[in-house]
Structure formats: C-alpha cells, structure tokens
C-alpha cells in the first residue's frame, strides 16, 4: 500500500508528496508532537488561533475560499473561549488538577484520526483546531480535491506567529495530512488501529465503511454523518418589515457551499397568512437576482446540472407544480403543495411550500434533521416550535443567515469534551 503525505511534523511536502508504505514508523514523531503541545500554554494557543483568524482574512491566497469568514470569526479568542467553556466550564481543567481532596483534570486522549468529507473542505479544520487545543496529535485523511485548500490554509497557519515567538508551525509538529485511495483497505485499517479517537465526516456509506474497521477497545468514535436542513417562516415574519432581510439571509444560506453542506436548506416552508405564496415567490426571486450578481456561479458540476434540468422539466410538465428559474442554471425555485422534505438537488435549488401552520412540519422531523433556519418573530412561538422539533431530534434552531455557523453543541454533542480523557487525583484519606 502507498500513502501520500502532504504535511507531516509541520513540514510541507505539497505539491510533491512524500510517499510512505506505512504510518506506524511515523508514530514516535507524532508522540513527540504531543509532548510539545503539552508544554505550550492554552493562552498561547488561543493567541495563535486569534492571530491566524486575522491572517486568514488578510491572505489573498485563501480569503476567497468558501467559509473563510465563518472560520475566521470562529477562531477569534472570545468566541473560542466560549466554546471551551461550554465543554469544560473552566479552561483550567485542561492544564491543572482542579478541586480539593478529589481533583479532576482533562487530559488529551492521544491520537485523533479524522476522515474528512470532500463536500466542504474547511469542515475538517473545525475538528482539527479543537483537537489541537486539548492536546491531541492529529492525522487527517483528506480527499484529493480538498488537498490544495487544506494545505493552503495550513501554510497560512504555519506562518502565523505571536509575540512569544511561537508559531502555528510549532503546533503542526503533531499534525499529519495524508491521502490514500478509498479502495486501500489496509491503509484505512492501519489508520483506524492507530486512533484513540476516530472523527468521521461524511455520508452514510463512508461512515459505515470506517466505523466497521478494527479499532482499539478504548477508542472514542465521533460521527458527523449525513444530515438534512430546511427553513421555516411564520406568517408574521412574512409581513414584517424584516421580511426582505430574512429572504436575503435565507439566500445567503442557500448560496454558501452551494448547498453541499449538511447545514444547507433545501426546503423552505411559509406559513399561510396575508401574503400568498405567489407574492412570496416574487420577493424570493428578487433576492436571488440580487445575490447572483454578487456571487455568480463559477464551478458547475455536470451531474448536478443534469439533475437541475430534469427536475425543472418534471415541474414544468405538472400542472400542480411550478418552476421559477432564469434561462441559465443560476438558481431554481420549485413550488408544490406536498408537505414533505424533498431530495436535495443542490446548486442553489430550493423547494418552497405553503403550510397552514409551521407546526405542520413536526411530523416530518427525524434525527437526520440537523438545522432549521427560523424566521419566527414571536419568541414564545419560536420556543414552542424549537422545543417540539428538538425533542424529536433536530440539533439546531437558528436565525436565518446563521445556518452554517459552526457552534457548540454541534450535531447534539459538546465535541471538545469528547476529545479528552477525564482523570482524577485524590489527596489524603
């Protein structure tokens, strides 16, 4: 078997990969990386992350990558501290034994192995930076189409320095980025058997193929599997002065990542009220037309293009359905009265539906639903709706425009707390 290394021990081999036959001989240097992380204070790591957040926006090489604004905001010191505090309450648990006679500390688990999906390359960095912060070594298996993006982002990180002289390159001594063909079962098994934590981002088949691999008995599995998201508008939001702004936020959620993310809305439900669906659709068309001028389509996937053409034709031939779209494949609005979740088409294709009440979507909820973007002005109504849908499995109810904002908890878990091993120390009798 052959494995390509783009980065290992903070050294950059890209685009000329270093090729190895096995990962196991590299483990001693990985463990040295963990020891180095232990010597670096959490405040220094926070400083590096914060400086990196600024450098991402400054760098002309990476600042146009989709999702960079979110990643930059997420890495800022104040935001990252909030994420840490949600998982640990006190940052000090990561550096000291806390308590009186019974003392508790959060130690790193060891080696975290990440299998990263190819649809949204930056997602892998959200799990990587949290794992670095708690002190784990990390090996990321990245699909080839994401390599250039990840390596470019980590080069900016490696070059980020703080006043103490520490840099992102110091933190990358414990990080490896690898690639091997998905048919390389031996490489997958070896990576799995190395892991103290397995972190899997991907679709159903990818998740099953990895979770079924041999692993250490103590290995923790963290799965970010296939998810589905949609949006809802209540009748008061539709006639409110904020409606145009809500539509603009909805369209931004649709455009970002071209609906390839698990947080992308594919259906939007409008509650019946003073404004009918035809009027609403006209307003949505205006929002699409404004957005396309600012964010024209660049990469057009031929397979998805054929799906768009087919679904447009189906709707055009059905009197009970309606298709609204420009001549080009810039965006597509598909309207029907069936209260159901539709199969995602992606590439700025949205299904619009009218419902008597937003509560009519509750029977559609399963644990596969990750995020619901909400335009509900009445706080009591919003809380009632959120309580019902989250009880049935939805992980996040958020404002429109924030559907892709990576937060904690995510997918129903406090991710960082699962990357550590909670240990105890007793004083006295």
PDB file of C-alpha atoms in Angstrom, residues 15 63 184 240 270 394:
ATOM      1  CA  UNK A  15       2.743  19.598  -4.123  1.00  0.00           C
ATOM      2  CA  UNK A  63      -9.535  34.733   1.815  1.00  0.00           C
ATOM      3  CA  UNK A 184      -6.866   0.944   0.048  1.00  0.00           C
ATOM      4  CA  UNK A 240     -42.931  42.137   8.860  1.00  0.00           C
ATOM      5  CA  UNK A 270     -44.053  29.514   4.559  1.00  0.00           C
ATOM      6  CA  UNK A 394     -33.275  18.380  15.499  1.00  0.00           C
TER       7      UNK A 394
END
